[in-house]
mmCIF file of C-alpha atoms and ligand atoms in Angstrom:
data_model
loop_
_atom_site.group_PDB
_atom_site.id
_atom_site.type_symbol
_atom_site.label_atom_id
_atom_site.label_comp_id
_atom_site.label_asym_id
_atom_site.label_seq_id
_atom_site.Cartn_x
_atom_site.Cartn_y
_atom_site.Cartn_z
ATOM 1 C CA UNK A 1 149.385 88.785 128.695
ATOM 2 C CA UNK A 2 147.166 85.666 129.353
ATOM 3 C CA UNK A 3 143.953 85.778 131.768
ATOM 4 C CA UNK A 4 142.728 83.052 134.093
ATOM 5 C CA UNK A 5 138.847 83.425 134.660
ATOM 6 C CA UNK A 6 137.601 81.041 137.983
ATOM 7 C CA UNK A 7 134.521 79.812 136.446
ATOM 8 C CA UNK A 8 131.678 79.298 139.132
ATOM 9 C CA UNK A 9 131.927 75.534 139.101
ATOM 10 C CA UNK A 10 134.582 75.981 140.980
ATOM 11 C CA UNK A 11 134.269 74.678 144.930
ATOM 12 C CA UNK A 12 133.277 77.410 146.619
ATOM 13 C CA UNK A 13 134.951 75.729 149.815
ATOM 14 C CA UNK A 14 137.625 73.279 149.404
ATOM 15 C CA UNK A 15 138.535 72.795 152.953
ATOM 16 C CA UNK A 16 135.155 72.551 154.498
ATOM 17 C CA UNK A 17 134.152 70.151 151.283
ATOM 18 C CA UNK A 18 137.133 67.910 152.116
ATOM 19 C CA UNK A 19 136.168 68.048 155.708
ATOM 20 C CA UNK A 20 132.869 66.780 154.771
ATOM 21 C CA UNK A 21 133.709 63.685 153.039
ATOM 22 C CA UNK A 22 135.994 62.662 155.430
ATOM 23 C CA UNK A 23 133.361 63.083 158.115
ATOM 24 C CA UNK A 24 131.190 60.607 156.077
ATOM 25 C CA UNK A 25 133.735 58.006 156.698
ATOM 26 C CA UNK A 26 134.343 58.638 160.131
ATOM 27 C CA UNK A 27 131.010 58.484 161.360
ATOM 28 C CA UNK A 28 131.218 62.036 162.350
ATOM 29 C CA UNK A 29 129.024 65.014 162.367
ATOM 30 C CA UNK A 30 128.535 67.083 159.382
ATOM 31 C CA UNK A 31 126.394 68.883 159.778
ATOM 32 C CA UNK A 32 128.683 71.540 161.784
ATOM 33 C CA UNK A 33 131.000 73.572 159.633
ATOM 34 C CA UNK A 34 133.385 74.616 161.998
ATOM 35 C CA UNK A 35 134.109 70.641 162.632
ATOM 36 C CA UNK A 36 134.127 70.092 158.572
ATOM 37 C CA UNK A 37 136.995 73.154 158.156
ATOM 38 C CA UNK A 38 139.029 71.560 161.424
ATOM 39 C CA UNK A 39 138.728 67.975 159.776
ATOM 40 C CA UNK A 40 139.699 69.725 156.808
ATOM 41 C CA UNK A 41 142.547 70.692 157.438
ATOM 42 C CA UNK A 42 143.499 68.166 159.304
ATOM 43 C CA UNK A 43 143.391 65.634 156.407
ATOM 44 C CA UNK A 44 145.610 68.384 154.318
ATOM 45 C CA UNK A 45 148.224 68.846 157.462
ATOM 46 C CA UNK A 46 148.349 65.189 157.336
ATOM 47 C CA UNK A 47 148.922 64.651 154.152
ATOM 48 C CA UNK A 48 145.654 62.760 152.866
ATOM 49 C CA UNK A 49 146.514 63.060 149.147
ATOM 50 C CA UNK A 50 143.315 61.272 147.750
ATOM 51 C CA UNK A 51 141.092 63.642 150.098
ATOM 52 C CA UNK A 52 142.425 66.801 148.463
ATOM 53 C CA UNK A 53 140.934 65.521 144.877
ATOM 54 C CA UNK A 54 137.395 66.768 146.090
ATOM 55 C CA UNK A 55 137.800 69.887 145.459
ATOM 56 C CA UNK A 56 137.402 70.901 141.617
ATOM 57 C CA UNK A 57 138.450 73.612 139.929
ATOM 58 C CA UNK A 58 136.996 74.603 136.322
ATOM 59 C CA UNK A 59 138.749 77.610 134.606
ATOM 60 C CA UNK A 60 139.438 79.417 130.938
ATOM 61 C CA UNK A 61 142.489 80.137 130.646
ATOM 62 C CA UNK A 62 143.256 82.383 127.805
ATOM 63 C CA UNK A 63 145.843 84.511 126.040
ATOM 64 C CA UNK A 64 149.164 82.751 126.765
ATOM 65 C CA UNK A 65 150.950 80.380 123.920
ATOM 66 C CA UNK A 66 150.182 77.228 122.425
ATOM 67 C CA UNK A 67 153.972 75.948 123.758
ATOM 68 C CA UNK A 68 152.933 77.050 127.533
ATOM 69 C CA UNK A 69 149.935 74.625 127.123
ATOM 70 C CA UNK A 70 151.974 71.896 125.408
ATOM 71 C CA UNK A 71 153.576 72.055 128.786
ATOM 72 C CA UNK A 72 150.747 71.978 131.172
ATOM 73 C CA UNK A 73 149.077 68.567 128.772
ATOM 74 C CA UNK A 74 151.873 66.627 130.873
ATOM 75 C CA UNK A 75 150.204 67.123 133.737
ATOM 76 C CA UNK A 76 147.536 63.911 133.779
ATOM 77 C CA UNK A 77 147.352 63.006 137.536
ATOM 78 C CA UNK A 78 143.854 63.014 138.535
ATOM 79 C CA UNK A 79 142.300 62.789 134.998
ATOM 80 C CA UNK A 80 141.925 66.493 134.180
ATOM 81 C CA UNK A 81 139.843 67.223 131.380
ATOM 82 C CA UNK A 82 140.644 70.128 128.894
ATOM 83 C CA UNK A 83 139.726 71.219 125.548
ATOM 84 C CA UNK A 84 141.496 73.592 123.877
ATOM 85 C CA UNK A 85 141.082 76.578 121.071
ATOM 86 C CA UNK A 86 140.597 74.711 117.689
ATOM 87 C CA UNK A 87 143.117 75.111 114.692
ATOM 88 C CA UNK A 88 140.682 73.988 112.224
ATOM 89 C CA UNK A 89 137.718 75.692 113.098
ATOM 90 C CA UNK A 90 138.877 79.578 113.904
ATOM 91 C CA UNK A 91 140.442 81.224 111.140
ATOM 92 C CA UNK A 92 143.999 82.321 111.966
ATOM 93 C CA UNK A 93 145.030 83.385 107.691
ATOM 94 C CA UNK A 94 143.490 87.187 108.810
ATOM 95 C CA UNK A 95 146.634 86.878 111.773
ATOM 96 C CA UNK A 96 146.805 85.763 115.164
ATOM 97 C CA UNK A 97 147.785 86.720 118.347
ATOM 98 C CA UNK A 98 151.192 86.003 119.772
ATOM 99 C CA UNK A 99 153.128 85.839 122.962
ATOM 100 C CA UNK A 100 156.316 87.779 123.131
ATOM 101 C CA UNK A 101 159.274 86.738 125.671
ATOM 102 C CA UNK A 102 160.282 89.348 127.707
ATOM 103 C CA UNK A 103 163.977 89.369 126.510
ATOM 104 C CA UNK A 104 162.363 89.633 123.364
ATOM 105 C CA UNK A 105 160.337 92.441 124.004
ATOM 106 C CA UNK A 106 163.355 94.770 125.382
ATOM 107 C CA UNK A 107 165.254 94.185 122.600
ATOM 108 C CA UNK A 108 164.453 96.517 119.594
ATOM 109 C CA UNK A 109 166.211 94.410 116.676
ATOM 110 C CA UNK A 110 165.087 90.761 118.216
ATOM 111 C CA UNK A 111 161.555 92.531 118.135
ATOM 112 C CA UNK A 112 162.109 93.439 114.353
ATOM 113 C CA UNK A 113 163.055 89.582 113.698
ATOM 114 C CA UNK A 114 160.285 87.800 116.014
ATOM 115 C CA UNK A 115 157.613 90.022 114.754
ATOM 116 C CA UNK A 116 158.505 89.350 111.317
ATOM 117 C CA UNK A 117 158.909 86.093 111.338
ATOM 118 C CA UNK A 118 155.007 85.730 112.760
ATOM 119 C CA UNK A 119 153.875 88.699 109.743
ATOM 120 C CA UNK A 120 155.450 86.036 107.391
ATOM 121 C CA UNK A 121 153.931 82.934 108.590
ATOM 122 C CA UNK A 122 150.710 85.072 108.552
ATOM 123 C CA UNK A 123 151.459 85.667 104.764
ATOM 124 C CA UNK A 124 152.454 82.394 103.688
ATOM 125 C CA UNK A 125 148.956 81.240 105.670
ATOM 126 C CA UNK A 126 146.709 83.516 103.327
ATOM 127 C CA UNK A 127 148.986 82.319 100.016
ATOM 128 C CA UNK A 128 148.053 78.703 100.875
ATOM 129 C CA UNK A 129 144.416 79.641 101.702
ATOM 130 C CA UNK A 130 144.212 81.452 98.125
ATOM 131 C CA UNK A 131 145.321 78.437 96.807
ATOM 132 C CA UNK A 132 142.238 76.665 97.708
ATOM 133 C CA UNK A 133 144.683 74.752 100.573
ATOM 134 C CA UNK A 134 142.306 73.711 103.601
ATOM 135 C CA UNK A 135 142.193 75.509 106.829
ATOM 136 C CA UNK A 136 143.674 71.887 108.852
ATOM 137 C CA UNK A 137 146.283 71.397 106.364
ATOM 138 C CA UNK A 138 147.751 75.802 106.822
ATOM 139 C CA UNK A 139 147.598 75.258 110.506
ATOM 140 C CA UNK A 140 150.439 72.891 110.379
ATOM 141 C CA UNK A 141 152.135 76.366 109.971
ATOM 142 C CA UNK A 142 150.989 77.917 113.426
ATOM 143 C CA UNK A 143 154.078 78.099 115.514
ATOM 144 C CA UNK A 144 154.213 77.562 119.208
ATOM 145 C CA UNK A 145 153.857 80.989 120.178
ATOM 146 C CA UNK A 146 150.707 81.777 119.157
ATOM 147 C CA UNK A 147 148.248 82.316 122.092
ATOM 148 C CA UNK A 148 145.239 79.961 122.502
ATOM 149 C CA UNK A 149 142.988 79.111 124.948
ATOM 150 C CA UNK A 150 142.030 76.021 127.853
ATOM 151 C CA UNK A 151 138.796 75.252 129.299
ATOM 152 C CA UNK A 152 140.295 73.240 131.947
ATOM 153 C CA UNK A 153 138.431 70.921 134.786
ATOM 154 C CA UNK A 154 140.802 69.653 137.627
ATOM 155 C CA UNK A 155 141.300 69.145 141.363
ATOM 156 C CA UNK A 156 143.079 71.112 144.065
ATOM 157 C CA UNK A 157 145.603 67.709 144.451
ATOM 158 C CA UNK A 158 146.693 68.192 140.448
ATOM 159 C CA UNK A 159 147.418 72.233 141.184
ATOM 160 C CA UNK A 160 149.119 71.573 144.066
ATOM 161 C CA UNK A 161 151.565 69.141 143.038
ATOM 162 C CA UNK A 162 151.750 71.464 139.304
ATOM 163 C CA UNK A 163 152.708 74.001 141.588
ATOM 164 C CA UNK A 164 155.823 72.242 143.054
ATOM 165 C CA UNK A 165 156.949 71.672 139.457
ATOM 166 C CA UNK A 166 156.156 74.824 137.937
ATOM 167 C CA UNK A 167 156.957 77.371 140.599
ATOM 168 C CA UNK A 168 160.567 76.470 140.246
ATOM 169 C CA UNK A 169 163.051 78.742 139.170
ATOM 170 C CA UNK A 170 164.167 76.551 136.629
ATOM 171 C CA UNK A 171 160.836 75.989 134.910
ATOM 172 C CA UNK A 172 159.888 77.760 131.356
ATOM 173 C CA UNK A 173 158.943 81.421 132.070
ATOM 174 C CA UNK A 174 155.709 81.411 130.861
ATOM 175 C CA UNK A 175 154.800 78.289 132.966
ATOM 176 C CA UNK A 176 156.009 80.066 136.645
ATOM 177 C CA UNK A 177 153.508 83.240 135.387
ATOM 178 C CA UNK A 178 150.865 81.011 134.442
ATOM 179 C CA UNK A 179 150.817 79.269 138.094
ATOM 180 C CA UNK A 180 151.138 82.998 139.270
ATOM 181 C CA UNK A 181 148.074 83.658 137.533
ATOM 182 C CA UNK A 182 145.909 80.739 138.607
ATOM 183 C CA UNK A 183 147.041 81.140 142.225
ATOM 184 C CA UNK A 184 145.812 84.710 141.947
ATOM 185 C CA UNK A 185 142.596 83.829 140.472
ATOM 186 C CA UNK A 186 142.011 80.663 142.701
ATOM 187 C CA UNK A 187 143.254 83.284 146.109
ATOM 188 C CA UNK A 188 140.568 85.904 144.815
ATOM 189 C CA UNK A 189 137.831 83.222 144.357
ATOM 190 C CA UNK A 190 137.043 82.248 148.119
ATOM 191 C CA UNK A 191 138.711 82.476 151.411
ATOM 192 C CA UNK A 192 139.481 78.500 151.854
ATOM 193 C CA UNK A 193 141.141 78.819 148.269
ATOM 194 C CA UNK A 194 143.379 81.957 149.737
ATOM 195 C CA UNK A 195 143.997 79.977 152.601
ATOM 196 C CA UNK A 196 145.341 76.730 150.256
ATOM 197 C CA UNK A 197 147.488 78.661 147.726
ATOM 198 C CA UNK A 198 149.277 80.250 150.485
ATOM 199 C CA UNK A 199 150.287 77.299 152.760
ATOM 200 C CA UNK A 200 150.080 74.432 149.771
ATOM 201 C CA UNK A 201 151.519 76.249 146.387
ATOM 202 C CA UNK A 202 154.705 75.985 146.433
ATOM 203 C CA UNK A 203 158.283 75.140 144.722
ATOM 204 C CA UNK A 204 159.219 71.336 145.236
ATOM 205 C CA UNK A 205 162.338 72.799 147.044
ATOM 206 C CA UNK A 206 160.115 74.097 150.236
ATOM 207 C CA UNK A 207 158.363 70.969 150.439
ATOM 208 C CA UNK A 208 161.435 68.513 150.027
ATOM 209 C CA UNK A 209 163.995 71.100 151.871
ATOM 210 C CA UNK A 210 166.391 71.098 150.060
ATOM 211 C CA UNK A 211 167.113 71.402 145.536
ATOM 212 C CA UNK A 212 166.435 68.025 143.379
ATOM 213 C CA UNK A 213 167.506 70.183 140.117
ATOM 214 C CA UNK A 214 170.485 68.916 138.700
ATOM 215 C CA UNK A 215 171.594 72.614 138.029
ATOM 216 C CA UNK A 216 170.073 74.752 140.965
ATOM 217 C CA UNK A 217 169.521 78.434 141.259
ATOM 218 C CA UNK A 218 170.209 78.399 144.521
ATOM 219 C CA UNK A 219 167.268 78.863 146.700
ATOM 220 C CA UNK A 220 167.951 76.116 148.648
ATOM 221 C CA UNK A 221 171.030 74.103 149.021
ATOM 222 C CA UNK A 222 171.651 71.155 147.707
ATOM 223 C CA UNK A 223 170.671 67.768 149.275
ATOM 224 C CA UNK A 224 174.587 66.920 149.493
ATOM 225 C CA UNK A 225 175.757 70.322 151.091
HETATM 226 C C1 FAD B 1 163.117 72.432 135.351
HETATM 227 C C2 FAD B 1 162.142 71.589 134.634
HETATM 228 C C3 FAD B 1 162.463 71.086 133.390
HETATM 229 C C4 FAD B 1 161.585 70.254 132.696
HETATM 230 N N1 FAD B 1 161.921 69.830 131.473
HETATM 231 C C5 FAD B 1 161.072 69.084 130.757
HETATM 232 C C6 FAD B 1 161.383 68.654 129.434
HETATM 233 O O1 FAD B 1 162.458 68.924 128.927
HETATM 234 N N2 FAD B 1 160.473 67.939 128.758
HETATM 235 C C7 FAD B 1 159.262 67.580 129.304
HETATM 236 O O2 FAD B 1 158.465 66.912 128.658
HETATM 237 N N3 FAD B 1 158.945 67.973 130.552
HETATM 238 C C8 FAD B 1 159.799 68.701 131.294
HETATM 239 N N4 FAD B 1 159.442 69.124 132.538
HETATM 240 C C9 FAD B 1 158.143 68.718 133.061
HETATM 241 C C10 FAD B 1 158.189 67.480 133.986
HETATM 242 O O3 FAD B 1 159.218 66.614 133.719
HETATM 243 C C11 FAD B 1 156.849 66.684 133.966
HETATM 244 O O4 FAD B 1 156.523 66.244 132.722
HETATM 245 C C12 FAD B 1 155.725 67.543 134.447
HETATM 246 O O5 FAD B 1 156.067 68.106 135.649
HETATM 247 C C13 FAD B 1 154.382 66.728 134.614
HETATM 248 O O6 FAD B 1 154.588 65.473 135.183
HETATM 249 P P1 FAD B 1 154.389 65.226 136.745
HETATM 250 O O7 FAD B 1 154.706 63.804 137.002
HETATM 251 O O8 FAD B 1 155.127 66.244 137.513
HETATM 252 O O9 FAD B 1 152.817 65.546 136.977
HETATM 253 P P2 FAD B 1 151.546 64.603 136.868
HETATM 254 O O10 FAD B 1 151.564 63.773 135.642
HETATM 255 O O11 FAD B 1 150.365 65.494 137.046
HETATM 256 O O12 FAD B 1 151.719 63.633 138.110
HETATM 257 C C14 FAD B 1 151.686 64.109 139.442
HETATM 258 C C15 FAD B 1 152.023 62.986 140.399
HETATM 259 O O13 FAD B 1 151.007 61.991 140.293
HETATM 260 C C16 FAD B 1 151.578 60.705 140.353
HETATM 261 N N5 FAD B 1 151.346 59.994 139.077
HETATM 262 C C17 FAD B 1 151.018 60.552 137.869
HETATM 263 N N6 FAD B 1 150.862 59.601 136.932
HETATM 264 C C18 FAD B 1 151.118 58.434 137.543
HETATM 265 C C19 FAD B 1 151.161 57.083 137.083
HETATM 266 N N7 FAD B 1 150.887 56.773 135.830
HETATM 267 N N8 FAD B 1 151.477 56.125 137.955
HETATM 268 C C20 FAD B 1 151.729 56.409 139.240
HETATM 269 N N9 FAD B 1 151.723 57.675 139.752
HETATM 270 C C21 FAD B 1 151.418 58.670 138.905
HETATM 271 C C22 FAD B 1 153.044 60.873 140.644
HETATM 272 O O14 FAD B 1 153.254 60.877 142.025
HETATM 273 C C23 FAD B 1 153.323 62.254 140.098
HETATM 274 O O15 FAD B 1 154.415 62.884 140.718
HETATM 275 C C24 FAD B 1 160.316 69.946 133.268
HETATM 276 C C25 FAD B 1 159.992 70.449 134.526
HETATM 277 C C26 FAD B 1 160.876 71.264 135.218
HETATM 278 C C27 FAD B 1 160.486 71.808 136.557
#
């Protein structure tokens, strides 16, 4: 199971920062933060996108697979910057961690297969390493579900709209618990952050109304019923 650590980089308060910066531009006073959290969330109600990329969020996440991540590189609005667990540098012939699929998991035989299939790869990773192969070149054997790890800096306006994607029903498992996860960790980090996940994380369907998937699940209706 992967973790999400909130490093302390993180804006403390998103709502009152935003607040702030728009106050700069409006020739309004700052100085009071009741008026910074109003303005605040006023420019989110209204839908200021470029005012919700103030806030920045800088987090490890860590323990979920190398495929998950794959997935969450797409994401490149706002410039995020992440570095990621190295394949050359840490030595993975000893064995390496792995994430299991659920439907996986519950079935005994499956379990049998997957798991040997990773003690194999393992196997065929200290053969090459015996044969003097170099640590970059046996890594091209590392499959997709091996866990790794993200040092990740990003904005709220990146997670938000990630969220929309990710939180839908039809996205990769992995993906919807990984959102989970940072939504937990961002919710248990400050009250403004609690206050954001729970009115601005969400499925696209709740923001557009109604299901753009071609094949829904039936959450909400589609656009032509
Ligand atoms: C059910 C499902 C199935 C999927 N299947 C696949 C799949 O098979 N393969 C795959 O690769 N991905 C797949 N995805 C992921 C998806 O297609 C996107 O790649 C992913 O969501 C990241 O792209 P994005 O545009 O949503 O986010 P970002 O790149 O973070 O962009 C966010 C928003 O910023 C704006 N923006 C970003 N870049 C630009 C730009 N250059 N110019 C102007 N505006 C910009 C746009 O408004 C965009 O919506 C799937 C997602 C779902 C939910």
């Amino acid at each position: 199971m992967g973790t999400i650590l909130i490093q302390k980089e993180t804006t403390p308060d998103p709502i009152s920062l935003i607040g702030r910066e728009a106050g700069v531009c409006w020739g309004a006073d700052i100085t009071d933060p009741e008026k910074n959290y109003k303005r605040g969330m006023g420019c989110l109600t209204s839908g200021h996108g470029r005012t919700w990329e103030y806030p920045q969020v800088y987090v490890v996440m860590d323990g979920y697979s190398a495929r998950v991540f794959r997935e969450f590189y797409t994401h490149i609005a706002g410039g995020p910057s992440r570095l990621q667990a190295s394949t050359r540098y840490i030595d993975y012939e000893t064995g390496f961690a792995y994430v299991t699929p659920p439907k996986v998991e519950k079935n005994e035989e499956a379990r049998a297969v997957y798991d040997g299939a990773m003690a194999d790869i393992t196997s065929a990773l200290q053969k090459l390493e015996a044969l003097g192969i170099p640590r970059e070149d046996c890594g091209m054997l590392l499959p997709l579900g091996m866990e790794s790890k993200v040092v990740l800096r990003t904005n709220l306006r990146n997670l938000i709209d990630m969220s929309h994607q990710r939180l839908c029903t039809r996205a990769y498992w992995e993906y919807r618990d990984l959102m989970r996860d940072l939504m937990e960790g961002l919710s248990s980090y400050s009250q403004e952050w609690n206050t954001l996940v729970d009115s601005y994380f969400v499925p696209k369907c709740d923001v557009t109304g109604f299901c753009t998937e071609a094949k829904s699940c039936g959450r909400r209706p589609k656009k032509e019923a």
